[in-house]
Short mmCIF file of N, CA and C in Angstrom, two decimals:
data_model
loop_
_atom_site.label_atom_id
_atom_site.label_comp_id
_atom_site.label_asym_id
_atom_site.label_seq_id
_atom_site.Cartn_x
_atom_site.Cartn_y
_atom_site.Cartn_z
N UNK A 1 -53.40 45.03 75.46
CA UNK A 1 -52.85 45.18 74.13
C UNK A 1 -51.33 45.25 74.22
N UNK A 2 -50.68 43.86 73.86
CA UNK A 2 -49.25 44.22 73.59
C UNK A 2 -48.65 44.35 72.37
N UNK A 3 -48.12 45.88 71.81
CA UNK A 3 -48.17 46.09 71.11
C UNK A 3 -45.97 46.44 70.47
N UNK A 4 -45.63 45.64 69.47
CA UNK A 4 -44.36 45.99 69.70
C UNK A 4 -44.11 46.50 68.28
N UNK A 5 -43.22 48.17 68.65
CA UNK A 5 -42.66 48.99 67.68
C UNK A 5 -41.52 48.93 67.26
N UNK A 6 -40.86 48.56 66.07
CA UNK A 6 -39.49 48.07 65.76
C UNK A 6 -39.38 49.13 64.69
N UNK A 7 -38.02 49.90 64.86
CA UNK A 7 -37.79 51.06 64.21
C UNK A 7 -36.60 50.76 63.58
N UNK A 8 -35.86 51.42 62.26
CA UNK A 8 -34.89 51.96 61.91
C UNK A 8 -34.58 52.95 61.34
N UNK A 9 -33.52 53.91 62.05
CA UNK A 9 -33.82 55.01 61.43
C UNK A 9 -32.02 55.71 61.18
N UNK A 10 -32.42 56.19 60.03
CA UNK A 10 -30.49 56.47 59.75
C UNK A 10 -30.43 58.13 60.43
N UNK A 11 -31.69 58.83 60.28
CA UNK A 11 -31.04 60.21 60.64
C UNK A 11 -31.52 60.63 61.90
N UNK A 12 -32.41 60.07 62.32
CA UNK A 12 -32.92 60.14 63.78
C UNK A 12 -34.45 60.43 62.87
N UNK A 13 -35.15 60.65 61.91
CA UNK A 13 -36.34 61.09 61.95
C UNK A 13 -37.62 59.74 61.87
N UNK A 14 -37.09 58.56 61.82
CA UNK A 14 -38.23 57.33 62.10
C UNK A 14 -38.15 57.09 63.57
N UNK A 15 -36.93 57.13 63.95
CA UNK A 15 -36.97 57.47 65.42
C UNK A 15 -37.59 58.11 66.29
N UNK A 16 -38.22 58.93 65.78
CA UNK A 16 -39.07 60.22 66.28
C UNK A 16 -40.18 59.70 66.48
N UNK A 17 -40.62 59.21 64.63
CA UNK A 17 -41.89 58.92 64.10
C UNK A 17 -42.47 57.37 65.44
N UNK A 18 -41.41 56.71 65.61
CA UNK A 18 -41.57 55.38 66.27
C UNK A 18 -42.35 56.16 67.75
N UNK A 19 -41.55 57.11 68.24
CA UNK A 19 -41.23 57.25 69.79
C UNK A 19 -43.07 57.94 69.57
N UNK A 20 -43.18 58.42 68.85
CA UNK A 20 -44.15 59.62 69.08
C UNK A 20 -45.34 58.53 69.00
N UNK A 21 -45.78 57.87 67.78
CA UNK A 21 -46.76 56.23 68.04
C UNK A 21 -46.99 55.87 69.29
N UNK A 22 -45.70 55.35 70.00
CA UNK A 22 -45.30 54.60 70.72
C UNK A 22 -45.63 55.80 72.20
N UNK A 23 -45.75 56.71 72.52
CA UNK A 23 -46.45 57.66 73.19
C UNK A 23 -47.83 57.64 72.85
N UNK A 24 -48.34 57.66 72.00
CA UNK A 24 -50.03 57.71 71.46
C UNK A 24 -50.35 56.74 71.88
N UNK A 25 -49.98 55.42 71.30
CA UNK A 25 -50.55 53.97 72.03
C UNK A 25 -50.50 54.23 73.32
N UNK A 26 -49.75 54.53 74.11
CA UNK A 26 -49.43 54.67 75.64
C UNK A 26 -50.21 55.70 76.35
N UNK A 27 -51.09 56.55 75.73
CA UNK A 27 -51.69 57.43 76.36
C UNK A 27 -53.47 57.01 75.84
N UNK A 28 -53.33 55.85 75.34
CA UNK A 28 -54.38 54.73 74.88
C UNK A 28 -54.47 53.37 75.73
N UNK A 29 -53.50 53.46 76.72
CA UNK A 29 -53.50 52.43 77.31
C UNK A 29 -52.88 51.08 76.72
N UNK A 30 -52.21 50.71 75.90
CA UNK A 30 -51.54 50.12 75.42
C UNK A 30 -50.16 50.00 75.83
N UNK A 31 -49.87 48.52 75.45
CA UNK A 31 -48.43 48.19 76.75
C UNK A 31 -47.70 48.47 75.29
N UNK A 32 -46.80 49.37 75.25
CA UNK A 32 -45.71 49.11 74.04
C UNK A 32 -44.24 48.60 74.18
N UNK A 33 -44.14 48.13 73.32
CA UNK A 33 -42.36 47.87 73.33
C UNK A 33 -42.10 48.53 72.18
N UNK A 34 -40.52 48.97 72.48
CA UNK A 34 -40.10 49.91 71.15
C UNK A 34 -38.31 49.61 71.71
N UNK A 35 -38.25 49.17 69.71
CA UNK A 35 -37.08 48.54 69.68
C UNK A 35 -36.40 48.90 68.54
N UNK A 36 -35.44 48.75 68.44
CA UNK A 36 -34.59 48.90 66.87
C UNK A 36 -34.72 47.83 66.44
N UNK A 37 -34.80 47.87 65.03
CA UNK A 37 -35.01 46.05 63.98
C UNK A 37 -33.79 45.55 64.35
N UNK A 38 -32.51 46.10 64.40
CA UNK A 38 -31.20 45.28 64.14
C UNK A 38 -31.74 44.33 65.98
N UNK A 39 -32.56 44.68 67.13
CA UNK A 39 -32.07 44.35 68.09
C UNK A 39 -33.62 43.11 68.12
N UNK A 40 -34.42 43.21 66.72
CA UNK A 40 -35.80 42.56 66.98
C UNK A 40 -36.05 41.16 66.57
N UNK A 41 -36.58 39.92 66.96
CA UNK A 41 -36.35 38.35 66.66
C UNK A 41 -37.57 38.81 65.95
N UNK A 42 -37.43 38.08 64.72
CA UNK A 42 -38.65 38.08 63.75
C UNK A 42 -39.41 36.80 64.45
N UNK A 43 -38.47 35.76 65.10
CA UNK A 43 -39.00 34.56 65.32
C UNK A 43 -39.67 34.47 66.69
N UNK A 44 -39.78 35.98 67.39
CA UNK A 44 -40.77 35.76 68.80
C UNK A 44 -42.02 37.28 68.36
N UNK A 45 -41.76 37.73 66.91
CA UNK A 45 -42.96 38.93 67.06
C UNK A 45 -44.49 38.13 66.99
N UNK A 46 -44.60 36.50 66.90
CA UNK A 46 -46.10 35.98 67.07
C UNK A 46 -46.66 36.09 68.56
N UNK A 47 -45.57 36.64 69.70
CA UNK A 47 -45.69 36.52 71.03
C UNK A 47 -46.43 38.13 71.55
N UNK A 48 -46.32 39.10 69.92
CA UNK A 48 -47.25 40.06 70.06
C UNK A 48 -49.03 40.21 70.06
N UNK A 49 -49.62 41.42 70.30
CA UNK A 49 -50.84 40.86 69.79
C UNK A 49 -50.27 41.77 68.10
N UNK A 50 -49.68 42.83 68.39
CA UNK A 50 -49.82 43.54 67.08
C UNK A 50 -48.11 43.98 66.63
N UNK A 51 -47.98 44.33 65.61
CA UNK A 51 -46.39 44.91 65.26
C UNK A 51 -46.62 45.91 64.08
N UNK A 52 -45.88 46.81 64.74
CA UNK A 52 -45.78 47.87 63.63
C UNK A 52 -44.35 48.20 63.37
N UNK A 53 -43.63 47.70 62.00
CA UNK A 53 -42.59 48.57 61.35
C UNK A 53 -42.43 49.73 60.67
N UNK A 54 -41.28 50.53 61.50
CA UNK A 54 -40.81 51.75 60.92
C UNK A 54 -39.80 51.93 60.50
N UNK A 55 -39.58 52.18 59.17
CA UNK A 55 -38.50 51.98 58.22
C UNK A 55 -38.54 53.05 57.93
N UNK A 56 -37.15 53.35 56.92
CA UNK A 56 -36.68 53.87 56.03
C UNK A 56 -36.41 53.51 54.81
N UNK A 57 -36.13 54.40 53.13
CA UNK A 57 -35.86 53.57 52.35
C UNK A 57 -34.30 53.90 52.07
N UNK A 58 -33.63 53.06 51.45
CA UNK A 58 -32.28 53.25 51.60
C UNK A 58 -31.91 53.16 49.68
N UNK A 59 -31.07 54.29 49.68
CA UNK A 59 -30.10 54.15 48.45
C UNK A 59 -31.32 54.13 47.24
N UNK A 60 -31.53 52.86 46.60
CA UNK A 60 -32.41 52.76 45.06
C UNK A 60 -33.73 51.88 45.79
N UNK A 61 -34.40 52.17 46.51
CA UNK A 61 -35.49 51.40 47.01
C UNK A 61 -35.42 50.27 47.74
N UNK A 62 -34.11 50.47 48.72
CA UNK A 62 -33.78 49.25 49.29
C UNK A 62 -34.31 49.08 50.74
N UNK A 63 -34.46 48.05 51.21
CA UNK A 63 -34.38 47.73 52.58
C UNK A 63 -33.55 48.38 53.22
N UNK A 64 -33.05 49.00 54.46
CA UNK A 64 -31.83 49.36 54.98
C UNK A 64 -31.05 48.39 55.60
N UNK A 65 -29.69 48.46 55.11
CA UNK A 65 -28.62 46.92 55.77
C UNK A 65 -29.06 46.74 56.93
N UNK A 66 -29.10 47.46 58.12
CA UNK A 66 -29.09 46.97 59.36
C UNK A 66 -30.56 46.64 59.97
N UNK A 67 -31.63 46.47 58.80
CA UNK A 67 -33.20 45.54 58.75
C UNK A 67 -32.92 44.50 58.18
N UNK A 68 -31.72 43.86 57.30
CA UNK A 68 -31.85 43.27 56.26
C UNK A 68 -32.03 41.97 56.98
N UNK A 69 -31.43 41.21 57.89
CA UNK A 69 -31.37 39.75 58.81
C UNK A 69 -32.92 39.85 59.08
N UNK A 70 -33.30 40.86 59.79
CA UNK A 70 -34.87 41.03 60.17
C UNK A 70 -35.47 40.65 59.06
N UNK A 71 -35.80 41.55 58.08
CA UNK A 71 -36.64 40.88 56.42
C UNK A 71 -36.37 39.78 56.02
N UNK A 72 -35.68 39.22 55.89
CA UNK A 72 -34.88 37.95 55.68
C UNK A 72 -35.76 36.47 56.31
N UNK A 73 -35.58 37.05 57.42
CA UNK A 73 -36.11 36.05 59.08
C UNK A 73 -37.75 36.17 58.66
N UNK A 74 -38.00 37.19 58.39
CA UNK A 74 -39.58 36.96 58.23
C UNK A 74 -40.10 36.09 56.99
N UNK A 75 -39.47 36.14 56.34
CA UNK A 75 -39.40 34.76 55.09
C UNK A 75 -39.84 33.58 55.67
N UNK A 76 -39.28 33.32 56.58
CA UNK A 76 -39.61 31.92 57.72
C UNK A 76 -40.38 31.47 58.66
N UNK A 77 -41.10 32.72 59.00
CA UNK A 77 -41.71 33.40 60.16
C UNK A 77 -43.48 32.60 59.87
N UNK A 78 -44.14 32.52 60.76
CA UNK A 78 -45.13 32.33 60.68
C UNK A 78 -46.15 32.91 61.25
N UNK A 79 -46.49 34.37 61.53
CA UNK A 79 -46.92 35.51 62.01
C UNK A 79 -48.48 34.59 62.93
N UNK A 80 -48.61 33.43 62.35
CA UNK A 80 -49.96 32.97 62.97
C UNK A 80 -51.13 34.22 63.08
N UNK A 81 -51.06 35.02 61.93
CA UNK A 81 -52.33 36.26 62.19
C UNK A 81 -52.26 37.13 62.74
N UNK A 82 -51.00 37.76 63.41
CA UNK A 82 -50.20 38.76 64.15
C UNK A 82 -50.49 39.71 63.16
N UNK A 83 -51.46 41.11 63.90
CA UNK A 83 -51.90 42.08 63.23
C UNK A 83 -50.53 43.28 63.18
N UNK A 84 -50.45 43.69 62.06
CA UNK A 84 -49.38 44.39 61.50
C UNK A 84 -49.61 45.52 60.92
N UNK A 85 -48.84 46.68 60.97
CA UNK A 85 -48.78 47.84 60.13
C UNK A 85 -47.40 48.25 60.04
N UNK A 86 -47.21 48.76 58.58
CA UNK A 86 -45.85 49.69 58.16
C UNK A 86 -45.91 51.26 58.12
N UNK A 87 -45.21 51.34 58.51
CA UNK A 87 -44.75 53.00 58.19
C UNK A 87 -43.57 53.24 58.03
N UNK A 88 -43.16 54.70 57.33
CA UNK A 88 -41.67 55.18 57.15
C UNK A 88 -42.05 56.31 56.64
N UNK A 89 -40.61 57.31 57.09
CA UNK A 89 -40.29 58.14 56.13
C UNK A 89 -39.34 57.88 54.74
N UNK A 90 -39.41 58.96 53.79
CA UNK A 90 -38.43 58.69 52.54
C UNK A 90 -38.28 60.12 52.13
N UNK A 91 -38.46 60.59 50.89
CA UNK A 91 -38.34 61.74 50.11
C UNK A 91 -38.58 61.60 49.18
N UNK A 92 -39.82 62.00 48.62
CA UNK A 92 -40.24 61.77 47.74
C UNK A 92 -39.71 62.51 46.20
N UNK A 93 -38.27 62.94 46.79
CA UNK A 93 -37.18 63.24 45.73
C UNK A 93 -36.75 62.01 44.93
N UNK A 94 -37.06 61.19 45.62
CA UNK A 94 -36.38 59.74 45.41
C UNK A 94 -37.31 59.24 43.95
N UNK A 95 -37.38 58.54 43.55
CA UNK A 95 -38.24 57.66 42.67
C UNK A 95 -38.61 56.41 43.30
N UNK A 96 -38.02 56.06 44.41
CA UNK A 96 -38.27 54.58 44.84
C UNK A 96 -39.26 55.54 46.33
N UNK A 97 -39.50 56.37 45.91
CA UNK A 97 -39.88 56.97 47.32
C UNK A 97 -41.04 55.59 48.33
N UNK A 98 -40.55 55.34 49.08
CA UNK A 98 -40.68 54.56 50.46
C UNK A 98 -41.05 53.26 50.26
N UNK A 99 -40.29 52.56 49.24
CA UNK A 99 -40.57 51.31 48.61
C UNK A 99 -40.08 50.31 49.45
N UNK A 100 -39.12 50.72 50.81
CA UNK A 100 -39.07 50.08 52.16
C UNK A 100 -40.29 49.49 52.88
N UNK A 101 -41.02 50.57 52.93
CA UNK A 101 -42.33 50.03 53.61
C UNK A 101 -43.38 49.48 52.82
N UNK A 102 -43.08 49.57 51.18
CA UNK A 102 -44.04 48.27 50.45
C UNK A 102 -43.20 47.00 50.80
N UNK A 103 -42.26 46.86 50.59
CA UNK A 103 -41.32 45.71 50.91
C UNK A 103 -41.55 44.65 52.30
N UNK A 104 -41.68 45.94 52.89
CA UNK A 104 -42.05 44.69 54.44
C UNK A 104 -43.18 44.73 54.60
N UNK A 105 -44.26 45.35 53.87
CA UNK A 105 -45.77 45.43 53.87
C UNK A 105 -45.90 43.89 53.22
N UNK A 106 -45.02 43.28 52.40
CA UNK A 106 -45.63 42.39 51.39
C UNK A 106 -45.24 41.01 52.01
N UNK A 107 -43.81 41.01 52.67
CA UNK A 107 -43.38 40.41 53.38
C UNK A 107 -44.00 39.85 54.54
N UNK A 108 -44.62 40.94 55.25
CA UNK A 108 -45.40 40.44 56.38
C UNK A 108 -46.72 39.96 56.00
N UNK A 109 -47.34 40.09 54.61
CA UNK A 109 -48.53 39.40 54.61
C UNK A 109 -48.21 38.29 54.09
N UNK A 110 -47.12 38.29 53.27
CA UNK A 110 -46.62 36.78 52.82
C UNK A 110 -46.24 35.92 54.16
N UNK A 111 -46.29 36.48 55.46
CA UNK A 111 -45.98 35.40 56.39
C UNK A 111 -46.74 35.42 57.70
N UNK A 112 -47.83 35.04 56.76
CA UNK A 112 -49.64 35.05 57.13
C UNK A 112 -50.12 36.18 57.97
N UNK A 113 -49.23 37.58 58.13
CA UNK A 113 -49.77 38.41 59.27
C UNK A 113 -51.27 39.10 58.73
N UNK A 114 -51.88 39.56 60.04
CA UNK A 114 -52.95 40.41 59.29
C UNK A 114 -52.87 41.77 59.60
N UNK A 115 -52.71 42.31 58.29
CA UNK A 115 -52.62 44.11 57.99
C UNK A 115 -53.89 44.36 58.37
N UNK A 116 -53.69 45.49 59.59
CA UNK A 116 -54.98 45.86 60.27
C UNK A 116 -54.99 47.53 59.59
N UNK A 117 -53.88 48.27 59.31
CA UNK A 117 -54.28 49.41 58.59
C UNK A 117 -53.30 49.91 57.30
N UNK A 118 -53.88 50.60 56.43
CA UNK A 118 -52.76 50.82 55.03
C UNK A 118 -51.97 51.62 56.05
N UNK A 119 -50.88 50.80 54.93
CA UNK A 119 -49.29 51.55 55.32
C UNK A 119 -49.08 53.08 55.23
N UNK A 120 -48.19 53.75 55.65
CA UNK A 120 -47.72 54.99 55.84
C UNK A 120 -46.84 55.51 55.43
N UNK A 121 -46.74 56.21 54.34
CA UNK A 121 -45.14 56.69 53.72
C UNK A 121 -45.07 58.56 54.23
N UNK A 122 -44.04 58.71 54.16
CA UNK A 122 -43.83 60.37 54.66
C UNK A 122 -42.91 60.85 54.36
N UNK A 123 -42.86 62.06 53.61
CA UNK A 123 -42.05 63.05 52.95
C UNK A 123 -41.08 63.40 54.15
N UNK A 124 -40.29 62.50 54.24
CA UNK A 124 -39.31 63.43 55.20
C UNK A 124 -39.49 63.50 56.80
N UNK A 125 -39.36 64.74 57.11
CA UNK A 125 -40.06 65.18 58.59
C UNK A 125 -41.66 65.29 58.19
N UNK A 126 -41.97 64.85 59.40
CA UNK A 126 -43.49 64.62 59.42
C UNK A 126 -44.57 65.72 59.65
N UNK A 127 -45.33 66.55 58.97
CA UNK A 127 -46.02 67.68 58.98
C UNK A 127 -47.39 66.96 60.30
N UNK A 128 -48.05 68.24 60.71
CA UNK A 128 -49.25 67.94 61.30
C UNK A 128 -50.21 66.84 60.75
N UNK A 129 -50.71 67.06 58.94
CA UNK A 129 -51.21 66.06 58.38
C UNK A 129 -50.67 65.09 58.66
N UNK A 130 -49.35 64.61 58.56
CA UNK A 130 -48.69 63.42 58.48
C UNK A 130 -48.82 62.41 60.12
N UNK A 131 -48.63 63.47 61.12
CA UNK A 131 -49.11 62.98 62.63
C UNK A 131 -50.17 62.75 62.60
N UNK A 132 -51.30 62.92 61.73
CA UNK A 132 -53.06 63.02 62.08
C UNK A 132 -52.79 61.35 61.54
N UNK A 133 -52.25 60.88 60.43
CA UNK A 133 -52.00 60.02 59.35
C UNK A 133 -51.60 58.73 60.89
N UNK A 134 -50.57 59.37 61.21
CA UNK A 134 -49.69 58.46 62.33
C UNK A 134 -51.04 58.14 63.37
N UNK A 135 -51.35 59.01 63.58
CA UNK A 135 -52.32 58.44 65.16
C UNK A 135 -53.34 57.76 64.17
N UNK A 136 -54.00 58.08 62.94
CA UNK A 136 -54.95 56.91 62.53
C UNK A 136 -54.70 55.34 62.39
N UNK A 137 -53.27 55.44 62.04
CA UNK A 137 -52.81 54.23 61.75
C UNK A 137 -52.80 53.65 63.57
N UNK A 138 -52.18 54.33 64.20
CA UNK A 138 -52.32 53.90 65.98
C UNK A 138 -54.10 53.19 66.34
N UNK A 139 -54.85 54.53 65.84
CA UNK A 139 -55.84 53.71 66.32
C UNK A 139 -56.89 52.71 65.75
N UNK A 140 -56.19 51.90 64.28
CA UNK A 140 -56.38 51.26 63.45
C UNK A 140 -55.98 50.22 64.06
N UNK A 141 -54.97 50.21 64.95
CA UNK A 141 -54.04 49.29 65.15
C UNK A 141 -54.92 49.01 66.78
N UNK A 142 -55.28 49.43 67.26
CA UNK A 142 -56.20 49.46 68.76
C UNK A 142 -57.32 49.13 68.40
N UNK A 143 -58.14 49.36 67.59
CA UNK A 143 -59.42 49.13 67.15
C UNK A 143 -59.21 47.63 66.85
N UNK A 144 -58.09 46.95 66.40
CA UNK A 144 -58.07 45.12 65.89
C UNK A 144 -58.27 44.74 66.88
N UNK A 145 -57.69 45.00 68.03
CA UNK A 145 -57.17 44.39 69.21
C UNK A 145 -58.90 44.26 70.33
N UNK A 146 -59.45 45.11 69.91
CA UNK A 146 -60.31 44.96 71.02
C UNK A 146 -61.68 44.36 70.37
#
């Protein structure tokens, strides 16, 4: 299972959320890569078996600038069935609360991927519930693969 984690995170807390996945898969036996979006080719993630984005939402429900080339690129992309999941934190102070990760949820099925588990939004720092939430989505994402 090669599985690659592409994160962005403005305050360090998707960073966390990425690393901590990206430990679960790995103690599942899963080969991970874990990367920042600004550093990720939308045009080699079909060379995965699976991809999971971790975002943030930025400002009024935006993408964050330094994903934006990444979202963009996947417009073009042809996922060839590359199984996918989103996650992020937000604050659900917000009104657009985590409308980042509908954004590239819609994106990546618009560029034929297949969503192997519902997306993940999270209040912030991530409570115990919210980790139980994280490893389901992990082993949603292991369960396609085999």
């Amino acid at each position: 299972m090669k599985i690659l984690i592409t994160y962005t995170s403005m305050t360090g807390r998707n960073e966390k959320i990425a690393k901590y996945l990206a430990d679960y898969l790995e103690k599942n036996d899963a080969d991970v890569a874990l990367e920042q979006i600004i550093d990720t080719d939308a045009y080699e993630l079909s060379e995965y078996d699976a991809v999971i984005v971790d975002t943030y939402t930025y400002n009024d429900g935006e993408v964050p600038e330094e994903a934006q080339d990444f979202y963009e690129d996947l417009a073009d992309v042809d996922l060839e069935r590359t199984k996918f999941t989103v996650l992020g934190s937000s604050s659900k102070g917000h009104i657009h609360f985590g409308r980042a990760v509908d954004y590239f949820t819609m994106r990546l099925n618009s560029s034929n991927g297949e969503q192997v588990a519902d997306s993940v939004k999270i209040d912030q720092d991530p409570d115990e519930d919210d980790l139980k939430r994280v490893r389901t989505l992990g082993d949603y994402v292991m369960k396609s693969l085999k």
